[in-house]
Coordinates of C-alpha atoms and ligand atoms in Angstrom, one line a residue:
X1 CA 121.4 82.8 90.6
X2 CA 121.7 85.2 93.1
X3 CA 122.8 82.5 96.1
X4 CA 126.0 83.5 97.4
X5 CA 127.9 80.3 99.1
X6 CA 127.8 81.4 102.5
X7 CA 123.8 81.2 102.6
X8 CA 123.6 78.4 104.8
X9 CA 126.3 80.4 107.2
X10 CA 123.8 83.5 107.7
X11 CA 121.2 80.3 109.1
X12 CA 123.4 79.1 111.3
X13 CA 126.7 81.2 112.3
X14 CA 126.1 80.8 115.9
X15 CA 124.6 77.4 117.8
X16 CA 122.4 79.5 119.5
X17 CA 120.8 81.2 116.5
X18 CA 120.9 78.4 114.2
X19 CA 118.6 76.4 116.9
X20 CA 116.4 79.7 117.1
X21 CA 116.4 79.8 113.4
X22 CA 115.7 76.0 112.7
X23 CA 112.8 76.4 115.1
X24 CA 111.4 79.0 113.6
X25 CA 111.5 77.6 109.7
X26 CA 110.3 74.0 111.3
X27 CA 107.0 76.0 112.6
X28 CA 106.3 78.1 109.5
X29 CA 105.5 75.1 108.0
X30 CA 102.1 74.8 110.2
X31 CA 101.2 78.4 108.4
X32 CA 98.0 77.9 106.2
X33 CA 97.7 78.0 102.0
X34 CA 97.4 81.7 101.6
X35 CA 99.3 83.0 104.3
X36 CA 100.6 86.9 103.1
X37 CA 104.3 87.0 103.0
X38 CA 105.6 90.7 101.8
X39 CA 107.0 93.6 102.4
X40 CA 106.4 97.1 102.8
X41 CA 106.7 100.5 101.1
X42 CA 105.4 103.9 101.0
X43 CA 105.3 106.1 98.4
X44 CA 106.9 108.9 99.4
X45 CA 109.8 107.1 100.8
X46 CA 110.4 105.1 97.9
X47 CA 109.6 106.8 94.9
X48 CA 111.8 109.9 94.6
X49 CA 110.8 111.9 91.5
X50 CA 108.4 114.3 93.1
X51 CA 108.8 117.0 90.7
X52 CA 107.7 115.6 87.4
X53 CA 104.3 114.8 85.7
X54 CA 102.6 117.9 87.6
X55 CA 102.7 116.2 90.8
X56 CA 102.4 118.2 93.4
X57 CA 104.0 118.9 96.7
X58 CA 103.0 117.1 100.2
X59 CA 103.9 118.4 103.7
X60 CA 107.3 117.1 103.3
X61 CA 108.8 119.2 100.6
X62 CA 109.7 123.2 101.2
X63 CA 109.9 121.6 104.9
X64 CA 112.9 118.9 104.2
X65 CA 114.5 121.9 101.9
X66 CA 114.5 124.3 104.8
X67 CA 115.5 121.6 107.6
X68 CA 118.4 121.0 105.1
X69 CA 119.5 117.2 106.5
X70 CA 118.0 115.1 103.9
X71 CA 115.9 114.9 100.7
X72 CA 113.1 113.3 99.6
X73 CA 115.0 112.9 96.0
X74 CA 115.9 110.3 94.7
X75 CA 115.0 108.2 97.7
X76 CA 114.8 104.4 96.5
X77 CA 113.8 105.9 92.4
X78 CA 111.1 103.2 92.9
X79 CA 109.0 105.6 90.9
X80 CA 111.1 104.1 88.0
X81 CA 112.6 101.2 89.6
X82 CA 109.3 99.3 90.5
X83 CA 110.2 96.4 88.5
X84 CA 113.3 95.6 89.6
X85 CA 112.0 95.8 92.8
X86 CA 108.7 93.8 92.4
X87 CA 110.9 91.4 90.1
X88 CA 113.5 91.0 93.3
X89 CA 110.5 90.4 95.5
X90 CA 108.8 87.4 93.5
X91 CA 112.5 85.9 93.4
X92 CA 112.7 86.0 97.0
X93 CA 109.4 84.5 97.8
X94 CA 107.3 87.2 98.7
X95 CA 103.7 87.1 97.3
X96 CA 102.8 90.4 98.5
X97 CA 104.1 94.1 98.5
X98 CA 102.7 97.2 100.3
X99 CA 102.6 100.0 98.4
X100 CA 101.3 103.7 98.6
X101 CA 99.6 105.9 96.4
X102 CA 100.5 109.1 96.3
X103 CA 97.7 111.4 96.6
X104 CA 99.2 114.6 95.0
X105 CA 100.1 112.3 92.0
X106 CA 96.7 111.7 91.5
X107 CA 95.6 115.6 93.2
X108 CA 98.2 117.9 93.0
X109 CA 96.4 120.2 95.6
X110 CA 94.4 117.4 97.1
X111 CA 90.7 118.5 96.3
X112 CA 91.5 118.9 92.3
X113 CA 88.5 118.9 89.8
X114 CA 90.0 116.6 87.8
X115 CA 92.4 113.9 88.1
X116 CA 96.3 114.1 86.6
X117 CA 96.4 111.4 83.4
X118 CA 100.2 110.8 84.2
X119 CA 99.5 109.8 87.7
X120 CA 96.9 107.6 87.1
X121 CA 98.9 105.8 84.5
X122 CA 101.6 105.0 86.5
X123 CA 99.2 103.2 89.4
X124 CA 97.5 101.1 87.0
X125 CA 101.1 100.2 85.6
X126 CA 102.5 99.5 88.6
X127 CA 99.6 97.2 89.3
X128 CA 100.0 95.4 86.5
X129 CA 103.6 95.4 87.3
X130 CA 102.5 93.6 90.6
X131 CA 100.2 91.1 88.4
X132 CA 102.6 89.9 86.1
X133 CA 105.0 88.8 89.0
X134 CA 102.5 87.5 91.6
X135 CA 103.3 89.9 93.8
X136 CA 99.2 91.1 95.3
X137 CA 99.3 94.6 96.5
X138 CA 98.1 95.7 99.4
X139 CA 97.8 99.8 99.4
X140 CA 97.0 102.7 101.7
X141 CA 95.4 105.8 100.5
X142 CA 97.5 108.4 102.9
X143 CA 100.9 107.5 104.8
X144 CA 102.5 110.5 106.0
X145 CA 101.8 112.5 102.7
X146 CA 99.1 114.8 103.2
X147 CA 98.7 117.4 99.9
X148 CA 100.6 120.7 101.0
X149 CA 97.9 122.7 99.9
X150 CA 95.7 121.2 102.0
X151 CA 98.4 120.6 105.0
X152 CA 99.0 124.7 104.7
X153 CA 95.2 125.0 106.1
X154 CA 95.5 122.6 108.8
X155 CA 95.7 119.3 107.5
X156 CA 93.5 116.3 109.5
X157 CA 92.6 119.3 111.8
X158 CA 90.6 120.9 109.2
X159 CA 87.4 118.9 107.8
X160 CA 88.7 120.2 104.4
X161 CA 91.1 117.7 104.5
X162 CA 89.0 115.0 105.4
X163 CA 86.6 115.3 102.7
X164 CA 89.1 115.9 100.4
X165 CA 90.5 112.9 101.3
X166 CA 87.1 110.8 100.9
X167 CA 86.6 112.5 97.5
X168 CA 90.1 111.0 96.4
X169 CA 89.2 107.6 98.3
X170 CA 86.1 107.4 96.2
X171 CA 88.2 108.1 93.2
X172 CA 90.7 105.9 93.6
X173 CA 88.1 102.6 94.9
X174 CA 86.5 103.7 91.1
X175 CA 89.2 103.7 88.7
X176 CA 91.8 101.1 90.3
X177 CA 89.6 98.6 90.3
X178 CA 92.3 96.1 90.1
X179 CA 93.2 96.6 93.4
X180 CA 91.5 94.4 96.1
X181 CA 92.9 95.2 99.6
X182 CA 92.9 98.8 100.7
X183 CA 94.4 100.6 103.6
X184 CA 92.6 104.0 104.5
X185 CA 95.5 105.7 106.4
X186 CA 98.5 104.4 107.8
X187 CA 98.9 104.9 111.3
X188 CA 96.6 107.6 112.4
X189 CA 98.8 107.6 115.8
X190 CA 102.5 108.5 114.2
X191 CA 100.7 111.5 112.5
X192 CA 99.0 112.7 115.5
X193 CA 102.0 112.3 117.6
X194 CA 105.0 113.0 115.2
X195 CA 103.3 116.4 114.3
X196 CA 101.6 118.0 117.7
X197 CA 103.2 116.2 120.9
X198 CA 106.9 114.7 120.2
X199 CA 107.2 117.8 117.1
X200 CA 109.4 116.2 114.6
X201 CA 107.1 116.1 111.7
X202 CA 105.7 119.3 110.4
X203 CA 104.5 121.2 112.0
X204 CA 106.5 120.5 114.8
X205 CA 104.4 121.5 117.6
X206 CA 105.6 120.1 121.4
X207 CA 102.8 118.9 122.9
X208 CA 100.1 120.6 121.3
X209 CA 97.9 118.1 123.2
X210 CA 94.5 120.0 121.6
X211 CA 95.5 119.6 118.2
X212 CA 97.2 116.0 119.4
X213 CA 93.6 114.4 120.3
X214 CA 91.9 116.3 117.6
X215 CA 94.1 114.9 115.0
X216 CA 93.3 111.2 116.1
X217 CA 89.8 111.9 116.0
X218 CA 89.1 113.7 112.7
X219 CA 91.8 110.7 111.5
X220 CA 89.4 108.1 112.3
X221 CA 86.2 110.0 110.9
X222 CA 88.0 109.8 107.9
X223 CA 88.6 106.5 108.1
X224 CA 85.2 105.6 108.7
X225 CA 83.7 107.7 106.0
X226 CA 86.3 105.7 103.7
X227 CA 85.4 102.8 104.8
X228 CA 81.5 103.1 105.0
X229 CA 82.4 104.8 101.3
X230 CA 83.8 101.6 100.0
X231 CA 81.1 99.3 101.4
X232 CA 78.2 101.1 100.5
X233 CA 80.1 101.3 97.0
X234 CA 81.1 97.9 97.0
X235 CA 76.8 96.7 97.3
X236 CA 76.2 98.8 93.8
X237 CA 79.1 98.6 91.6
X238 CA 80.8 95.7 93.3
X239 CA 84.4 96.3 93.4
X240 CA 85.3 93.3 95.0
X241 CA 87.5 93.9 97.5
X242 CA 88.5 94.7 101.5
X243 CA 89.7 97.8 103.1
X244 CA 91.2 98.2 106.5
X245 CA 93.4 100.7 108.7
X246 CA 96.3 100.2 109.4
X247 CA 98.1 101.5 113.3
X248 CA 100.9 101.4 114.9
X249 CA 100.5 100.0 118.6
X250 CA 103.3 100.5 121.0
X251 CA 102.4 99.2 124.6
X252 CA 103.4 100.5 127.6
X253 CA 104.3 98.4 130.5
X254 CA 104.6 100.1 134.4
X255 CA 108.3 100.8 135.1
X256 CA 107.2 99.4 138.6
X257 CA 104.5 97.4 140.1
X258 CA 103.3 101.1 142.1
X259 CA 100.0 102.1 141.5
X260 CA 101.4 105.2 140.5
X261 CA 103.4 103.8 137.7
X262 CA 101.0 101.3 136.7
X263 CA 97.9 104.5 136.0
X264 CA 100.7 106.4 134.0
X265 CA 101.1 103.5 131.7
X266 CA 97.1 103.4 131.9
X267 CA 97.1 107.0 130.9
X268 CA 99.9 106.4 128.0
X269 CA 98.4 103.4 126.4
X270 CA 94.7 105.4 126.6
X271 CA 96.0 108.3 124.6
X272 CA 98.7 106.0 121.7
X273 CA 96.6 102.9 121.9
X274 CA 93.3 103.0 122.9
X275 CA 91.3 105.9 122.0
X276 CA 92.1 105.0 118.3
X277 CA 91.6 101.0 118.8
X278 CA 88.0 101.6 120.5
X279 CA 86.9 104.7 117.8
X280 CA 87.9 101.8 114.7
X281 CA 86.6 98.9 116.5
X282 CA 84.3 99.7 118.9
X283 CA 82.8 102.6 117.0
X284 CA 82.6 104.5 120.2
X285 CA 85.2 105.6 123.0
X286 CA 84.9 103.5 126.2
X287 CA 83.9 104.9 129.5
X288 CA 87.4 103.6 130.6
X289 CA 89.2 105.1 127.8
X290 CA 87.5 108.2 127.3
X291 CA 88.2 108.7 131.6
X292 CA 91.7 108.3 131.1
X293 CA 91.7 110.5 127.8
X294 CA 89.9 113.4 129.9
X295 CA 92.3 113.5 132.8
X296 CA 94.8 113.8 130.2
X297 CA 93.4 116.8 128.4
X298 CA 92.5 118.3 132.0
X299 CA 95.8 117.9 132.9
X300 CA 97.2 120.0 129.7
X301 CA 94.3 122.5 129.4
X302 CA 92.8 120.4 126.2
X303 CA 90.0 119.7 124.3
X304 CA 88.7 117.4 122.1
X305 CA 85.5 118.8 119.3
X306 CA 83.3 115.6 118.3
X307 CA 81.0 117.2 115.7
X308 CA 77.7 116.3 115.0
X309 CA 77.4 112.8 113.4
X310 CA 80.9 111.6 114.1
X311 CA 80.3 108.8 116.3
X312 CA 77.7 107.7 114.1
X313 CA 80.0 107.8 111.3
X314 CA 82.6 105.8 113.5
X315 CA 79.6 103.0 114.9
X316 CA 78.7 102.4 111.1
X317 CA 82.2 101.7 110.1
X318 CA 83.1 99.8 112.9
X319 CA 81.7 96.3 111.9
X320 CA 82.6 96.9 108.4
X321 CA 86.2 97.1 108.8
X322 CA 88.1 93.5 106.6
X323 CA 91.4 93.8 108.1
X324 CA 93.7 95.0 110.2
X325 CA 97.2 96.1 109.7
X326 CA 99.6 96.2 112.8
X327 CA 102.6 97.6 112.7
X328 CA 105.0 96.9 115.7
X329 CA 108.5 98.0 116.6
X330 CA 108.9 98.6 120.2
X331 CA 107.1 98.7 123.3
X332 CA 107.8 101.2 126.2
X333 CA 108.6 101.7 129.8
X334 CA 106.4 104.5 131.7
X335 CA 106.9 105.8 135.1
X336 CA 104.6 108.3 137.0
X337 CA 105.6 111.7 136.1
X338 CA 104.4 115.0 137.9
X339 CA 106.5 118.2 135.8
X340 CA 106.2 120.0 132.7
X341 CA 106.0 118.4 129.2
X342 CA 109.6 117.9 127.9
X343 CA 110.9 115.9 125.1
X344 CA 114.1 115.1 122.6
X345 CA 114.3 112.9 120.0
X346 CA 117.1 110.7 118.6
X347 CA 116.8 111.2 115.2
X348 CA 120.6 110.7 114.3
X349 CA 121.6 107.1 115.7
X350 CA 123.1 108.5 118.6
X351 CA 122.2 106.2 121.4
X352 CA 120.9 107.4 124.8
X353 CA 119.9 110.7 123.1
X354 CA 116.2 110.3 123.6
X355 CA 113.5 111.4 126.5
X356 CA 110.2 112.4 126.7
X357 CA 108.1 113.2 129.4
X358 CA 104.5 113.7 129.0
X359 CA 102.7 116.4 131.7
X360 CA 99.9 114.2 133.2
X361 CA 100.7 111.3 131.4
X362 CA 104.2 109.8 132.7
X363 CA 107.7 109.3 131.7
X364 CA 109.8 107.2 129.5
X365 CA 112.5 105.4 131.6
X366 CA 115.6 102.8 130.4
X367 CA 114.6 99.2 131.5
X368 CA 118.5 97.4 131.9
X369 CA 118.6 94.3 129.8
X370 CA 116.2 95.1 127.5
X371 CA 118.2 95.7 123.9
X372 CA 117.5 99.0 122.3
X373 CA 118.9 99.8 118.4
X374 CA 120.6 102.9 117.7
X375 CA 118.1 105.2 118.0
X376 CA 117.1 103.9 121.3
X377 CA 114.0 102.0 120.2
X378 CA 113.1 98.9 122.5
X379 CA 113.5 95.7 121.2
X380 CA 110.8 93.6 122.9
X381 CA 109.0 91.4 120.8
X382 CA 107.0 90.1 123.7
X383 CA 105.2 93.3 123.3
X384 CA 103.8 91.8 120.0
X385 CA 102.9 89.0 121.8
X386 CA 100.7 90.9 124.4
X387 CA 99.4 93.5 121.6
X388 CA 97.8 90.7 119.7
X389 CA 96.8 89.0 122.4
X390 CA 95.0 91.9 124.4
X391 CA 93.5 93.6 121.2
X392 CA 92.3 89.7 120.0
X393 CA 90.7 90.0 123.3
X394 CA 89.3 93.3 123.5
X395 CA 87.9 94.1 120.3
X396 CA 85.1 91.6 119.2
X397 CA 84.7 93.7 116.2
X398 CA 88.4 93.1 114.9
X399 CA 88.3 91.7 111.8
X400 CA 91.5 89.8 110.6
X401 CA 95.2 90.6 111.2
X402 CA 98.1 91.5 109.0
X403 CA 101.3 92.7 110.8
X404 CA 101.9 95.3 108.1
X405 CA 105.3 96.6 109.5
X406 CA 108.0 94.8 111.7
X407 CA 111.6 95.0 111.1
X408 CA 114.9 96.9 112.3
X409 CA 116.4 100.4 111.4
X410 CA 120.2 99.7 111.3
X411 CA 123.3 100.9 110.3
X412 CA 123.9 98.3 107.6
X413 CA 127.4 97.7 106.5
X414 CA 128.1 97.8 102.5
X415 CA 127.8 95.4 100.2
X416 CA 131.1 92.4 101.0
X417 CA 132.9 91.8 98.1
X418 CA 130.3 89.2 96.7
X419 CA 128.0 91.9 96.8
X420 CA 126.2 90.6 99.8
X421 CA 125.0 92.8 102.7
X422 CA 125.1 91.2 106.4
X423 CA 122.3 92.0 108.6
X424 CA 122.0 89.0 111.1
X425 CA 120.5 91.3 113.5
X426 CA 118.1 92.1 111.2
X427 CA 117.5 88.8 110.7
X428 CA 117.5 88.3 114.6
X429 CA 114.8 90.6 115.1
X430 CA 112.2 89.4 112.8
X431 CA 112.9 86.1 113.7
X432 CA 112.2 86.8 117.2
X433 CA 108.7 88.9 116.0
X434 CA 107.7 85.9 114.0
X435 CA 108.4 83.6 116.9
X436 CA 105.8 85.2 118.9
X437 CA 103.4 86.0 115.8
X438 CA 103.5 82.2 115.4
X439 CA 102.4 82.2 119.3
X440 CA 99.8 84.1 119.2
X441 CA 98.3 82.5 115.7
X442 CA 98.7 79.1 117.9
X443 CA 96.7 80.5 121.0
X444 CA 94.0 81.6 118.4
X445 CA 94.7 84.9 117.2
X446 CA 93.9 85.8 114.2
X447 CA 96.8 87.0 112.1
X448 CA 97.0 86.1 108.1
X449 CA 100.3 87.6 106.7
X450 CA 103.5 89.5 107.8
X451 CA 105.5 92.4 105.6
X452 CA 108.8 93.1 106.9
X453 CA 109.5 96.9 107.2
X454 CA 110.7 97.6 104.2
X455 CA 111.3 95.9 101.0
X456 CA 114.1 97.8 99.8
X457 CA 116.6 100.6 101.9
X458 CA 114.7 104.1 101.7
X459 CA 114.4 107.5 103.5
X460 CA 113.4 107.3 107.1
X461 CA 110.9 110.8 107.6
X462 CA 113.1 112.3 110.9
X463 CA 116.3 109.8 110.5
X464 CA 117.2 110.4 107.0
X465 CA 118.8 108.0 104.7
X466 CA 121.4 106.0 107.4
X467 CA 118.6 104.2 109.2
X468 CA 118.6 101.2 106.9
X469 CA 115.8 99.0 107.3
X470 CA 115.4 97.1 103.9
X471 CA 116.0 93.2 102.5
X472 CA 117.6 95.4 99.6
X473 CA 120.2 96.8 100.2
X474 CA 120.6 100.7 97.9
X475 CA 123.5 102.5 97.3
X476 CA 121.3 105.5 97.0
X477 CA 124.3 107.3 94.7
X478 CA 124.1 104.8 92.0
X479 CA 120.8 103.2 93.0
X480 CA 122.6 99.8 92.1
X481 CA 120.4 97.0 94.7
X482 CA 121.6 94.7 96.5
X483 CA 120.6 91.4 98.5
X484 CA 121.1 91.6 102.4
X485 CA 121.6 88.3 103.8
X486 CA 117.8 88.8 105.5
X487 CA 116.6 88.3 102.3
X488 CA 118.5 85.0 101.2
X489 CA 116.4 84.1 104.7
X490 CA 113.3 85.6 104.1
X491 CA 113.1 83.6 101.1
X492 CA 114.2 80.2 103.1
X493 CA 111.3 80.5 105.2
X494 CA 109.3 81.7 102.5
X495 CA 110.3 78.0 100.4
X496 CA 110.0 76.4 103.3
X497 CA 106.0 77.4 103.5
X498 CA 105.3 76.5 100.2
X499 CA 107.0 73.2 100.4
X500 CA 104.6 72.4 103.2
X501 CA 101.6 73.5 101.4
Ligands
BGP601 C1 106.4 103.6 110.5 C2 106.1 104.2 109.2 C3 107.0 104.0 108.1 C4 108.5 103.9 108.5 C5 108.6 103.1 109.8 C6 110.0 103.2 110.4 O1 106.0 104.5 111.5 O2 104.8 103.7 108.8 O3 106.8 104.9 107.1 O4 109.2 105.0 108.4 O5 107.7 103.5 110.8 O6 110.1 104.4 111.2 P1 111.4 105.3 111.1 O7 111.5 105.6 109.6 O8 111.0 106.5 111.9 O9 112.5 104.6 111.7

């Protein structure tokens, strides 16, 4: 088998890490029957082959061609690859895989008449692929890859694109009926922020904070109509399933115990956290939130639209959510801030290369002794702890709690000459996540699986193909895998759950 000798050396190279390790694989054990232990994908990350079976382009392709850093081809070949992949997976103990379908695979232009054969075939196989090995898919509708046709006209800014997106929701609830957990978008916040405030996904705008609100809300009214869309479905043709969203929630703590400081973080956590927590979960924005929100927008000359049945759209779907998926990776640091809007971001590994300052929102500021990776993101898993905590806390609405992505982008060394990857600080990091997962679960919160970010190596959107984050290892030129020592761990604590249960 695939055991190299020095497995029990990657538990236990160092005293201190060994006892942090053995405490953590002694308390998996008190996980329930059931618990979700996977990884996570996305399509266009993964799949490579974008050109072939009509598929058509997203938002990503003339725009990576013309940045000219990276491309989106072959990335991880999973389009052909999948069952090596899903066959690694089930040999390492995972029982679950997140996956996502590619919209202009099914909708080359996104709002098609009729569906592409090829496309469809290859979901329904790669389901099946999932079946056969045990491996349950969990998978989102949108991540990152909006049509380009419908991205050229605005994207989540125009309503075009939200009910083109419902009618390929609807589609896709219909036909892959084998599916039985569904994700409507992942993380409504990256989009909004990534493409109108911090302007390193297309189409780059620096702190377009109009388009930067109105992006998060037409986000969730898509959502919701997805989500109302598969329950009302679900009563008449029974499909059997759940469907959630799935955010990213970053916290922001006061750089200082000044009042000053500690209304910037308000502000910051109201506009990355909040406003989307309360539309999914509260089906309304709070006075509090909505306050914070508006001194925000006054601040930078923005608006927000809410058209005419929205928040009805959002109350409806706010009870009727199954799950949520929580991805975490850092937490932040925010200081008052009174100047203009400024921002640059490390998208290359070279650390101390960030800073962003947000006009009536507050700064970013370095917090010594707290560990940051390469490309200067925190690493403070007691921010996971206070997430799940506060939103258990918050949100009476919130339905059950995956933690959908957690892991570490790293500059992974190659393969030894046993063809083993090390990666103890990959393993570090998650074992320091799941430590206080394992917390929280114990205080009472709610959370019922965990998928590392990311399954195998792929292509990071704005870091390109160094910023490693997988259990696989890729050598992207041959697209030979192969096993990182986070894996041969993954799958210890992974034998050591099912051994308890
Ligand atoms: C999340 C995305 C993923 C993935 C991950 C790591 O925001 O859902 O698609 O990319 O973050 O981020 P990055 O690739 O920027 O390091």
């Amino acid at each position: 088998t695939r055991e190299p000798p020095e497995r029990k050396r990657t538990i236990s190279n160092s005293e201190t890490r060994g006892c942090m390790h053995m405490s953590l694989l002694n308390r998996v054990q008190q996980l329930p029957k059931g618990f979700v232990w996977g990884a996570a994908t996305a399509a266009y990350q993964t799949e490579g082959s974008t050109k072939v079976a009509g598929k058509g382009k997203t938002m990503w392709d003339d725009y990576l061609v013309a940045q000219g850093r990276f491309l989106p081809d072959p990335a991880s070949d999973f389009y052909n690859r999948y069952e090596e992949d899903i066959r690694l997976s089930a040999e390492h103990g995972l029982n679950a895989i997140r996956v996502s379908i590619a919209w202009t695979r099914i909708f080359p232009n996104g709002d098609d008449a009729e569906p592409l054969a090829e496309g469809v075939k290859h979901y329904h196989e790669l389901f099946a692929c999932c079946k056969k090995y045990g491996v349950e898919p969990y998978v989102s509708l949108h991540h990152f890859d909006s049509p380009a046709a419908l991205f050229n006209q605005g994207d989540w800014l125009n309503r075009k694109t939200v009910d083109a997106y419902v009618r390929y929701a609807e589609f896709c609830f219909r036909e892959f009926r084998e599916v039985k957990n569904w994700f409507t978008i992942n993380e409504l916040i990256s989009l909004s922020h990534s493409q109108y405030i911090q302007g390193n996904f297309p189409p780059n705008h620096h702190f377009d904070v109009t388009s930067g609100i109105q992006s998060q809300h037409n986000e969730l009214v898509a959502h919701a109509r997805a989500v109302n869309l598969y329950k009302d479905l679900d009563e008449t043709e029974h499909l059997g399933g759940r469907i959630g969203m799935v955010n990213v929630l970053t916290p922001a703590y006061p750089a200082t115990d000044s009042p000053a400081d500690q209304h910037a973080a308000d502000l910051y956590n109201a506009f990355y956290t909040d406003f989307i927590m309360d539309g999914a979960f509260l089906g309304h924005y709070s006075a509090h939130t909505l306050s914070l929100i508006n001194e925000i927008l006054r601040a930078n000359n923005a608006t927000l639209t809410v058209e005419d049945g929205d928040m009805e759209e959002l109350a409806k779907a706010a009870p009727r959510n199954d799950m949520f998926g929580l991805n975490y990776y850092q937490s932040t640091f925010i200081a008052a801030y009174d100047g203009e809007s400024t921002n640059s971001f490390n998208g290359t590994g070279d650390k101390g290369t960030s800073c962003f300052k947000f006009k009536g929102v507050g700064q970013q500021v370095d917090m010594p002794g707290i560990p940051t990776t390469d490309w200067d993101w925190l690493i403070y898993p007691q921010g996971l702890y206070d997430t799940l905590k506060h939103i258990s806390a918050t949100y009476p609405n919130l339905p059950v709690i995956y933690i959908t992505e957690n892991g570490l982008g790293h500059k992974d060394p190659e393969p030894d000459a046993n063809g083993i990857v090390a990666d103890p600080e990959r393993i570090d990091f998650v074992d320091q996540h799941m430590e206080k997962v394992l917390q929280a679960r114990a205080e009472g919160v709610d959370v019922q699986g965990y998928f590392i970010w990311s399954l195998q190596d792929q292509f990071s959107w704005a870091n390109g193909y160094d910023k490693r984050y997988g259990l696989f290892y890729i050598d992207f030129d041959t697209q030979k895998r192969y096993i990182k020592q986070s894996a041969l761990w993954y799958k210890e604590l992974a034998d050591t759950m099912a051994d308890a249960q």
